[in-house]
Tab-separated table of C-alpha atoms in Angstrom:
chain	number	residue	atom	x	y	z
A	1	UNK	CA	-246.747	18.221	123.640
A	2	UNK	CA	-243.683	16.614	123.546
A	3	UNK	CA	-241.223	16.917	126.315
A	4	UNK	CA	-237.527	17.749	126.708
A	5	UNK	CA	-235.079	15.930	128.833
A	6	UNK	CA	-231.351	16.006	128.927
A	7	UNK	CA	-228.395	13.715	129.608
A	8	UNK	CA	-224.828	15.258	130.842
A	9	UNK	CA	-222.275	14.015	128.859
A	10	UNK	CA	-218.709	14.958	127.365
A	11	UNK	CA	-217.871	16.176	123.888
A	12	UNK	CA	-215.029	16.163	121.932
A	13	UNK	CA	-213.584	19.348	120.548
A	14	UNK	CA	-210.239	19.407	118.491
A	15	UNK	CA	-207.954	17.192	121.277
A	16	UNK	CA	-209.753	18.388	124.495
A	17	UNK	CA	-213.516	17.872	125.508
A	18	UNK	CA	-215.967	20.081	126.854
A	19	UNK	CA	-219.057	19.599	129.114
A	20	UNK	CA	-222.090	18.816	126.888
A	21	UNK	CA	-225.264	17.488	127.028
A	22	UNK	CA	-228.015	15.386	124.979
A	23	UNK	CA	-231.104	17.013	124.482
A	24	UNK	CA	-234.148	14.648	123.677
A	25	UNK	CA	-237.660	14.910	122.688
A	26	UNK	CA	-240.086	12.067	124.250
A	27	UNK	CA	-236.747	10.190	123.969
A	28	UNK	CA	-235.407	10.728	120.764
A	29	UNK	CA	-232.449	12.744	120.062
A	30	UNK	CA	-232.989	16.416	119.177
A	31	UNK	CA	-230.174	18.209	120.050
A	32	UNK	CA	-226.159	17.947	121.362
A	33	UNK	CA	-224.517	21.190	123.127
A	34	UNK	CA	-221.522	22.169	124.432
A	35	UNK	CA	-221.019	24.751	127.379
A	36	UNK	CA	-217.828	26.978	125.936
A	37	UNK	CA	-215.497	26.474	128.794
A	38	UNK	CA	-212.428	27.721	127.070
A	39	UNK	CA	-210.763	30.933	127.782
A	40	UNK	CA	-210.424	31.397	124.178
A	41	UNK	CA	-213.825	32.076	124.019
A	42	UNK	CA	-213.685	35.401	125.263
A	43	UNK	CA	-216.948	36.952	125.144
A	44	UNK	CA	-218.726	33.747	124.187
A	45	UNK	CA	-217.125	31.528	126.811
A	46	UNK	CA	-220.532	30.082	128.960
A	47	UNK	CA	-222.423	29.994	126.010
A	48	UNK	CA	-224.064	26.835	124.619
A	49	UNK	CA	-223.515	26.165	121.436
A	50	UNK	CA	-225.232	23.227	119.331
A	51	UNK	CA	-222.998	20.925	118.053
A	52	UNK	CA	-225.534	18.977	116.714
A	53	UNK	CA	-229.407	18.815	115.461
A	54	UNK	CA	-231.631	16.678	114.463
A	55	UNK	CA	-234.723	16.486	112.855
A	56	UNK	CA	-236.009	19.649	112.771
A	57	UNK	CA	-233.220	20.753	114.741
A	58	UNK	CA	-230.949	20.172	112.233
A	59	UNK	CA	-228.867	22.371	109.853
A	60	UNK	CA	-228.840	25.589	111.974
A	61	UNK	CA	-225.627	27.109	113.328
A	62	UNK	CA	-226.405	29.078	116.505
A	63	UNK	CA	-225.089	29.437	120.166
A	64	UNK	CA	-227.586	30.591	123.096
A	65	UNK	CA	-226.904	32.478	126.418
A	66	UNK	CA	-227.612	29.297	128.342
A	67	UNK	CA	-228.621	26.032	128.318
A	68	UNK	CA	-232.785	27.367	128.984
A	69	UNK	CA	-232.309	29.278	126.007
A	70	UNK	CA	-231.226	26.617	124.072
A	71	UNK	CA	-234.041	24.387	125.478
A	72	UNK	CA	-236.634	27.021	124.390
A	73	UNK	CA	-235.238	27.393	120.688
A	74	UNK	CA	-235.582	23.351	120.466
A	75	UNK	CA	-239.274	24.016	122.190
A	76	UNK	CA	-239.986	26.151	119.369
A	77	UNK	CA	-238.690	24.269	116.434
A	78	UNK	CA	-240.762	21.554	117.600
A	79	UNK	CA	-243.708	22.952	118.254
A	80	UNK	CA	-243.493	22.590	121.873
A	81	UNK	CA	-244.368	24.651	125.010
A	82	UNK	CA	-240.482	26.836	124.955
A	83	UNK	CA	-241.449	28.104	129.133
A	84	UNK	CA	-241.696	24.498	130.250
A	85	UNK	CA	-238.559	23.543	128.174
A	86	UNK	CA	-236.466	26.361	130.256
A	87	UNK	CA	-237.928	25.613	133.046
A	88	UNK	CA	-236.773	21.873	132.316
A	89	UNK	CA	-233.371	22.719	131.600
A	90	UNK	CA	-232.993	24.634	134.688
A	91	UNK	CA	-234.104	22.343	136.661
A	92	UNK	CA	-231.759	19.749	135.172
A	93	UNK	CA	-228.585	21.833	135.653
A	94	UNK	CA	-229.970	22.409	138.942
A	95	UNK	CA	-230.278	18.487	139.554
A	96	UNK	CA	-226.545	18.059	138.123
A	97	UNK	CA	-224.892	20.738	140.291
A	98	UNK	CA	-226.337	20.020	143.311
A	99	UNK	CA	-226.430	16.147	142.123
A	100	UNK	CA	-230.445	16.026	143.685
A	101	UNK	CA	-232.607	14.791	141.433
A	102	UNK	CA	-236.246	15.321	143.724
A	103	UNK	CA	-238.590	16.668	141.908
A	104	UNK	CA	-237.408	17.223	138.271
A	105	UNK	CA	-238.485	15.333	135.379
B	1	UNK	CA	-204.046	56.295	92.294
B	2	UNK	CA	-204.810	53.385	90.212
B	3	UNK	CA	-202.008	51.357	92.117
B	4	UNK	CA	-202.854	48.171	92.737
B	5	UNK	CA	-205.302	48.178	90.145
B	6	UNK	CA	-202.932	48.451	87.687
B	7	UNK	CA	-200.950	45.909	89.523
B	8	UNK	CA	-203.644	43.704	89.500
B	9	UNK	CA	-204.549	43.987	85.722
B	10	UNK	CA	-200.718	43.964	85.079
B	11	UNK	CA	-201.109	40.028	86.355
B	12	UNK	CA	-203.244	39.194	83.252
B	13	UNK	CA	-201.745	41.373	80.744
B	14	UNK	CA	-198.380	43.662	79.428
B	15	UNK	CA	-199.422	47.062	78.946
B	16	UNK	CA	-198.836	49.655	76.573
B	17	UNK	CA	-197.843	53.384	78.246
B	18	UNK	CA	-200.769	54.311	76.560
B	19	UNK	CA	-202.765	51.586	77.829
B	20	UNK	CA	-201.132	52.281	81.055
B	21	UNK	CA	-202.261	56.191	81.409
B	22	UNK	CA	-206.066	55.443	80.194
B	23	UNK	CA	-206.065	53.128	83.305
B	24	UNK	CA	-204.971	55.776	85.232
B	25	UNK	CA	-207.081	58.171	83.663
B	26	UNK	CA	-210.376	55.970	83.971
B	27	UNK	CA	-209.305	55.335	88.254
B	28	UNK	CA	-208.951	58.763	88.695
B	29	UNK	CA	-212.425	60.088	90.127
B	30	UNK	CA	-212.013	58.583	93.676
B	31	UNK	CA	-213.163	58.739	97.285
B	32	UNK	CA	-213.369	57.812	100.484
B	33	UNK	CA	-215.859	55.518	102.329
B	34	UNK	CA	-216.295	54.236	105.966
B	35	UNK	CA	-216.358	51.118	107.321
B	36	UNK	CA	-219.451	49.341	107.493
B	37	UNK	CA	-221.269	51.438	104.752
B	38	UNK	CA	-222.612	49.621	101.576
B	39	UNK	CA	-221.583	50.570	98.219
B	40	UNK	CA	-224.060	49.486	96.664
B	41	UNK	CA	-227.723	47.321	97.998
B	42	UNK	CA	-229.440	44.554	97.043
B	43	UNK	CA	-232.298	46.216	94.412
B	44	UNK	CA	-230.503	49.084	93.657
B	45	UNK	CA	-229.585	50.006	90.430
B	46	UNK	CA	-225.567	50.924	89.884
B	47	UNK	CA	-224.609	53.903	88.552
B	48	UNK	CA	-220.788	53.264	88.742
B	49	UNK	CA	-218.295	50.639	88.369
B	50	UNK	CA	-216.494	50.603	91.591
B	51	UNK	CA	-212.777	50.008	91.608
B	52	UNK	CA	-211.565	49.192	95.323
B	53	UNK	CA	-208.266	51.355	95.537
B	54	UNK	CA	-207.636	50.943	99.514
B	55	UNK	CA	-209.328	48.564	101.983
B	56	UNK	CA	-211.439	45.654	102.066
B	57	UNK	CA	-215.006	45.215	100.450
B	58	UNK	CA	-217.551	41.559	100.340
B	59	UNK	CA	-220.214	40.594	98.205
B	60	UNK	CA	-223.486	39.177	100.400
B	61	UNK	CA	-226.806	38.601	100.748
B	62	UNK	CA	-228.818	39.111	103.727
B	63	UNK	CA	-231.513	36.150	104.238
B	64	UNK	CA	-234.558	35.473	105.968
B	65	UNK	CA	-233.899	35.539	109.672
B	66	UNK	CA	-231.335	37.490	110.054
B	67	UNK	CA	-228.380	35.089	108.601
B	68	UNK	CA	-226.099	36.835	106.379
B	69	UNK	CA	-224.036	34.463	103.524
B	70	UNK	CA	-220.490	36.256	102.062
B	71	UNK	CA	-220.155	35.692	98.581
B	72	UNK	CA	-216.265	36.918	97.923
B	73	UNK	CA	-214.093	39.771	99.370
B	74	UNK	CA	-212.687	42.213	96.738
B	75	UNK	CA	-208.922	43.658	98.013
B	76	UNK	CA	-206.794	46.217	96.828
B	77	UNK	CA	-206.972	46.257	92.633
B	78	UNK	CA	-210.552	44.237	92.277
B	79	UNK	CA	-213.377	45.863	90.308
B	80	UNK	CA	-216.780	45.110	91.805
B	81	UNK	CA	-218.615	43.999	88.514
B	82	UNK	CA	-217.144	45.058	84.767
B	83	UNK	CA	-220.456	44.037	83.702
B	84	UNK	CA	-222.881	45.766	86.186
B	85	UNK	CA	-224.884	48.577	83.878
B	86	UNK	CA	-226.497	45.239	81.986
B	87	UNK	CA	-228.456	44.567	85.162
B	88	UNK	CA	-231.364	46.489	86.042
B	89	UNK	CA	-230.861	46.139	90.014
B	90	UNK	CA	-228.421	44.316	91.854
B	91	UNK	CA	-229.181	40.501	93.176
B	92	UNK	CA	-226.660	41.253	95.456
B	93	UNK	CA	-224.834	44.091	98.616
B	94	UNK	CA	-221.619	45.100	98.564
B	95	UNK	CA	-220.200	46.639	102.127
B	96	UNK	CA	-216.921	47.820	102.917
B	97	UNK	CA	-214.515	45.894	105.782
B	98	UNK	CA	-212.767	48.755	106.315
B	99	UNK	CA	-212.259	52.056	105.310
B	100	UNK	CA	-211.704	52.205	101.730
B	101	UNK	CA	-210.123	54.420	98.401
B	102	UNK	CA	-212.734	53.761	96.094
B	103	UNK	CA	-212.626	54.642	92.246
B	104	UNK	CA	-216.172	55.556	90.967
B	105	UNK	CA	-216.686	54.646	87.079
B	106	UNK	CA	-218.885	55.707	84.849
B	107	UNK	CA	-220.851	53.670	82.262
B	108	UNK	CA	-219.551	56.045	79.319
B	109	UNK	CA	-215.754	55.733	80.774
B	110	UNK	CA	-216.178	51.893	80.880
B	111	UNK	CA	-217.660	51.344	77.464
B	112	UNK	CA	-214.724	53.588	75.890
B	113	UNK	CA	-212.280	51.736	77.376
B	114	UNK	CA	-213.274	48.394	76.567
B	115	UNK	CA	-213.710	49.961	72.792
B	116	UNK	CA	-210.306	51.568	72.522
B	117	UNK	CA	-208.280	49.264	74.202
B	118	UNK	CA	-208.528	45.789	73.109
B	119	UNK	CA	-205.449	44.971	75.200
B	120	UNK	CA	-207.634	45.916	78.145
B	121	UNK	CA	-210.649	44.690	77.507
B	122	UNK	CA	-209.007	41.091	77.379
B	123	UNK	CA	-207.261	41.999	80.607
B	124	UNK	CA	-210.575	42.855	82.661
B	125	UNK	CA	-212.274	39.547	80.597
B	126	UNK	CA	-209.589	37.583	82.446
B	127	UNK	CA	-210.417	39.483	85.619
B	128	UNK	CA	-213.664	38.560	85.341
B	129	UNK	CA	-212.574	34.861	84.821
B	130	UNK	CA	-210.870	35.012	87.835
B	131	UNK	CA	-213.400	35.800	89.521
B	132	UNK	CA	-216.079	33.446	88.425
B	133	UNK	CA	-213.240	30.857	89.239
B	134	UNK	CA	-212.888	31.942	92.461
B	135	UNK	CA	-216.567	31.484	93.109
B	136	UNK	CA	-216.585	27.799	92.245
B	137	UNK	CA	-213.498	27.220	94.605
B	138	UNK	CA	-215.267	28.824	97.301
B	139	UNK	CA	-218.314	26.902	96.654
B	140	UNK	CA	-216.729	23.455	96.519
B	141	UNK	CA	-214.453	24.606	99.645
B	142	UNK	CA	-217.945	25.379	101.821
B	143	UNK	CA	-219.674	22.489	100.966
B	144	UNK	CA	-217.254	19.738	100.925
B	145	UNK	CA	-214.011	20.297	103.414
B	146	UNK	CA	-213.974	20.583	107.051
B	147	UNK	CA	-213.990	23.669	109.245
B	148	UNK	CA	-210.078	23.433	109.868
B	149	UNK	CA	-209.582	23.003	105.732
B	150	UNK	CA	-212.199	25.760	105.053
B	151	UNK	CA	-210.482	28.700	106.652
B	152	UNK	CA	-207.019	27.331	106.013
B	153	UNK	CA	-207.566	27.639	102.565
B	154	UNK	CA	-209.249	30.458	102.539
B	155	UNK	CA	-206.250	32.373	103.831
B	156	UNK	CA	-203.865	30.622	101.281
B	157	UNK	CA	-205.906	32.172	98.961
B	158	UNK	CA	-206.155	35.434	100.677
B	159	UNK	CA	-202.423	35.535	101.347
B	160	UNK	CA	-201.907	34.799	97.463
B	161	UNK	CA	-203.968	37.333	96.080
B	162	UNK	CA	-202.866	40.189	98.612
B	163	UNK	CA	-198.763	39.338	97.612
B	164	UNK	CA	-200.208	40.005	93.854
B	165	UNK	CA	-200.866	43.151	94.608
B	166	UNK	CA	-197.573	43.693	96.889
B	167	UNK	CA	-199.634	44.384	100.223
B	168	UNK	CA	-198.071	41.174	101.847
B	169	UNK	CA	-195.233	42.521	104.397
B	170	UNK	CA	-192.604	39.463	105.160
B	171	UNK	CA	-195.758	36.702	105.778
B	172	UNK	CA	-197.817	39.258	107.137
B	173	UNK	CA	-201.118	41.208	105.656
B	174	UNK	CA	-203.857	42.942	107.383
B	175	UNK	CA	-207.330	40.784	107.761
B	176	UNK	CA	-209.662	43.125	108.585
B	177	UNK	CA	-212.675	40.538	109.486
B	178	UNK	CA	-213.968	39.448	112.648
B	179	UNK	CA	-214.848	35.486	113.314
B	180	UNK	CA	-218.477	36.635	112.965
B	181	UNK	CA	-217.274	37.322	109.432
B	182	UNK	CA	-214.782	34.160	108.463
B	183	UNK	CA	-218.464	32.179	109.707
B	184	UNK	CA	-220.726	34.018	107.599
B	185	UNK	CA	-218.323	33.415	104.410
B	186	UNK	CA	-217.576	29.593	104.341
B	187	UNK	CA	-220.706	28.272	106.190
B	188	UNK	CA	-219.700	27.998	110.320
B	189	UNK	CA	-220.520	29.889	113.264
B	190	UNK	CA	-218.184	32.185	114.794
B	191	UNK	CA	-217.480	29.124	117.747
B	192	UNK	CA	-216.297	26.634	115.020
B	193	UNK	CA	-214.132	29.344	113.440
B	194	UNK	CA	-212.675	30.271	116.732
B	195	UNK	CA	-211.875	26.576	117.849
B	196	UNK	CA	-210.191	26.182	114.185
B	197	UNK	CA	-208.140	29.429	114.506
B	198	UNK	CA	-206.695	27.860	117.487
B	199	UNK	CA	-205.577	24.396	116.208
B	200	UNK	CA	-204.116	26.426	113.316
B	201	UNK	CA	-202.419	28.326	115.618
B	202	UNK	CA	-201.371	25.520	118.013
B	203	UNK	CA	-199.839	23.516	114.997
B	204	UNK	CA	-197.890	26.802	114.401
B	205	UNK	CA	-199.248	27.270	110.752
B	206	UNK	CA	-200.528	30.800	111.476
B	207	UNK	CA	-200.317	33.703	113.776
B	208	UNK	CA	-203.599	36.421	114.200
B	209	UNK	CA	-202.934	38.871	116.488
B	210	UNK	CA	-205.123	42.500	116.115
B	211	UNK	CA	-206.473	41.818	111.988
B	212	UNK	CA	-203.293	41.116	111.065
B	213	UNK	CA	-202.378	37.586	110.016
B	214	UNK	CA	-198.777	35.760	109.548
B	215	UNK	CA	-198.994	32.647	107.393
B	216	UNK	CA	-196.162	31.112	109.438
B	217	UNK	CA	-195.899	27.807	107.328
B	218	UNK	CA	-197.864	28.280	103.352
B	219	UNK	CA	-196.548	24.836	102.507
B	220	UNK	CA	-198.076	23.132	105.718
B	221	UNK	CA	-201.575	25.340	105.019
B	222	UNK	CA	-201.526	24.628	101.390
B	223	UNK	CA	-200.936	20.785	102.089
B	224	UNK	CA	-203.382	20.445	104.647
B	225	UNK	CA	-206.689	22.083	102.834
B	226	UNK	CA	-205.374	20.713	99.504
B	227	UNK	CA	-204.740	24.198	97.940
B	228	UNK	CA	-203.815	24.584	94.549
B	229	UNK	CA	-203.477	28.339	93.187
B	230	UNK	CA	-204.673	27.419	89.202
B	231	UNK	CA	-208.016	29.147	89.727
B	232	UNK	CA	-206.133	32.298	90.388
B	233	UNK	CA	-204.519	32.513	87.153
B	234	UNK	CA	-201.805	34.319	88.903
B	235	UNK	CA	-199.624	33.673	86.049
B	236	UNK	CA	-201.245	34.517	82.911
B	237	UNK	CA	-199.120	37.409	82.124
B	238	UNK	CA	-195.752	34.986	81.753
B	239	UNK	CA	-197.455	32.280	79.775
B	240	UNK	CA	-199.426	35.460	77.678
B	241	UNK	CA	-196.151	37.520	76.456
């Protein structure tokens, strides 16, 4: 089973960036998605939306509630266990707000 | 109430008044449809050439999972398929934008026209052309430019053929599709369209406020998705007569 782990980073969009991160499978990159920060959004704005996919990722144009969401989805397409993959990404956003890292993998 | 489709087929051709009353004559059986309804489905088998009078219509397929892919709008004056009785069932949906006029017809009415009018039957040939043409741009224009390029020239082409059938008022026309929509036709998700509406908007080529959109600068949205009107044949009357 492989597992999902994810890297915070910033992504370009148009002249401005937006929070992001790298989603990877047993280390290899899977997935990149952007949290929809912009006002413009409207009813999307919080919404991750992949930028990027890879693999068997790739080619699909889609934007999930939140970032477990999107971890399930990439669970799924890769035949992995979608619950842990949430659970992962939860924990992860957890980890980066509260910048503790105990316990999370 | 054969308007714009007159105006339309007027584009292509000179008409006769003769020529000009049996187009009235054939357009005159019409009525009115909602919003969201479908014209015709996928499978079904047409009864009726459809002649879009008022409103918006789009050609699309539904696929597996739930994605839908637009194949063409139809505006004021189009015809939704001249050659439709020679299929059994249609590969294809039509739905309506927005409420709609809609001119229902007949095989029999259709087959004497294109028999008794020669003049006509070239016309709705060229129509047909047209749209055929139009196809091809749209399929080079999803698969090979970039999101901002896409939907600017989309709405060149959009503004172009709505001034050919006099519905463009100053710059403005009325765009009755949501983002959703603009996605589904060339290829993006509604996010992508919405962060390209905005740069075209911040580089002050466009305004879109409530459906209706102001082309503030065609020359600077022409130039920048590489638009050139040819495929619309826009002037085959003049080089015709």
């Amino acid at each position: 089973m492989q597992q999902l782990t994810f890297h915070a980073t910033r992504i370009a969009v148009d002249d401005c960036s937006e929070d992001g991160v790298l989603v990877f499978a047993d280390g290899i990159l899977i997935a990149v998605l952007a949290c929809l920060e912009a006002s413009f959004y409207g009813s999307d704005r919080g919404r991750w939306n992949l930028e990027a996919g890879f693999g068997r990722c790739a080619g699909t144009l889609t934007s999930f509630a939140d970032l477990a969401a999107a971890a399930a989805w990439i669970a799924q397409r890769i035949g992995s266990d979608p619950r842990a993959a949430a659970a992962s990404a939860r924990c992860f956003l957890a980890a980066r707000d509260d910048a503790k890292h105990d316990g999370c993998t | 109430m054969s308007g714009p489709f007159l105006r339309k087929l007027e584009g292509f051709a000179a008409f006769s008044l003769d020529e000009q009353q049996a187009l009235e004559r054939v357009s005159s059986d019409v009525v009115d449809r909602r919003a969201g309804e479908d014209l015709i489905r996928e499978g079904e088998r047409p009864k009726f050439v459809h002649i879009l009078l008022e409103g918006w219509a789009f050609r699309y397929k539904l696929l597996l999972g739930g994605g839908r892919q637009i194949m063409a709008y139809l505006i004021p004056g189009d015809l939704c398929d001249l050659h439709i009785f020679v299929l059994k069932r249609m590969d294809h949906s039509i739905g309506l934008l927005s409420d709609a006029k809609i001119a229902l017809v007949p095989e029999k009415a259709v087959l004497a026209l294109l028999d008794g009018y020669p003049g006509i039957a070239r016309a709705l040939f060229w129509a047909t052309l047209v749209d055929e043409a139009t196809l091809r741009e749209w399929l080079a224009n999803s698969l090979r430019r970039p999101p901002l390029e896409r939907i600017a020239h989309l709405f060149c082409e959009l503004s172009m053929r709505m001034n050919a059938v006099d519905l463009v008022q100053g710059r403005t026309f009325n765009l009755p599709l949501t983002q959703a929509e603009l996605g589904d036709t060339i290829g993006l998700n509604a996010v992508t369209v919405n962060r390209a509406l905005q740069r075209l908007r911040a580089e002050g080529l466009i305004e879109l406020d409530r459906k209706q959109l102001t082309v503030v600068d065609v020359e600077r949205l022409k130039a920048l998705s590489g638009f050139d009107p040819n495929y619309l044949h826009l002037d085959q009357a003049a080089t015709s007569s």
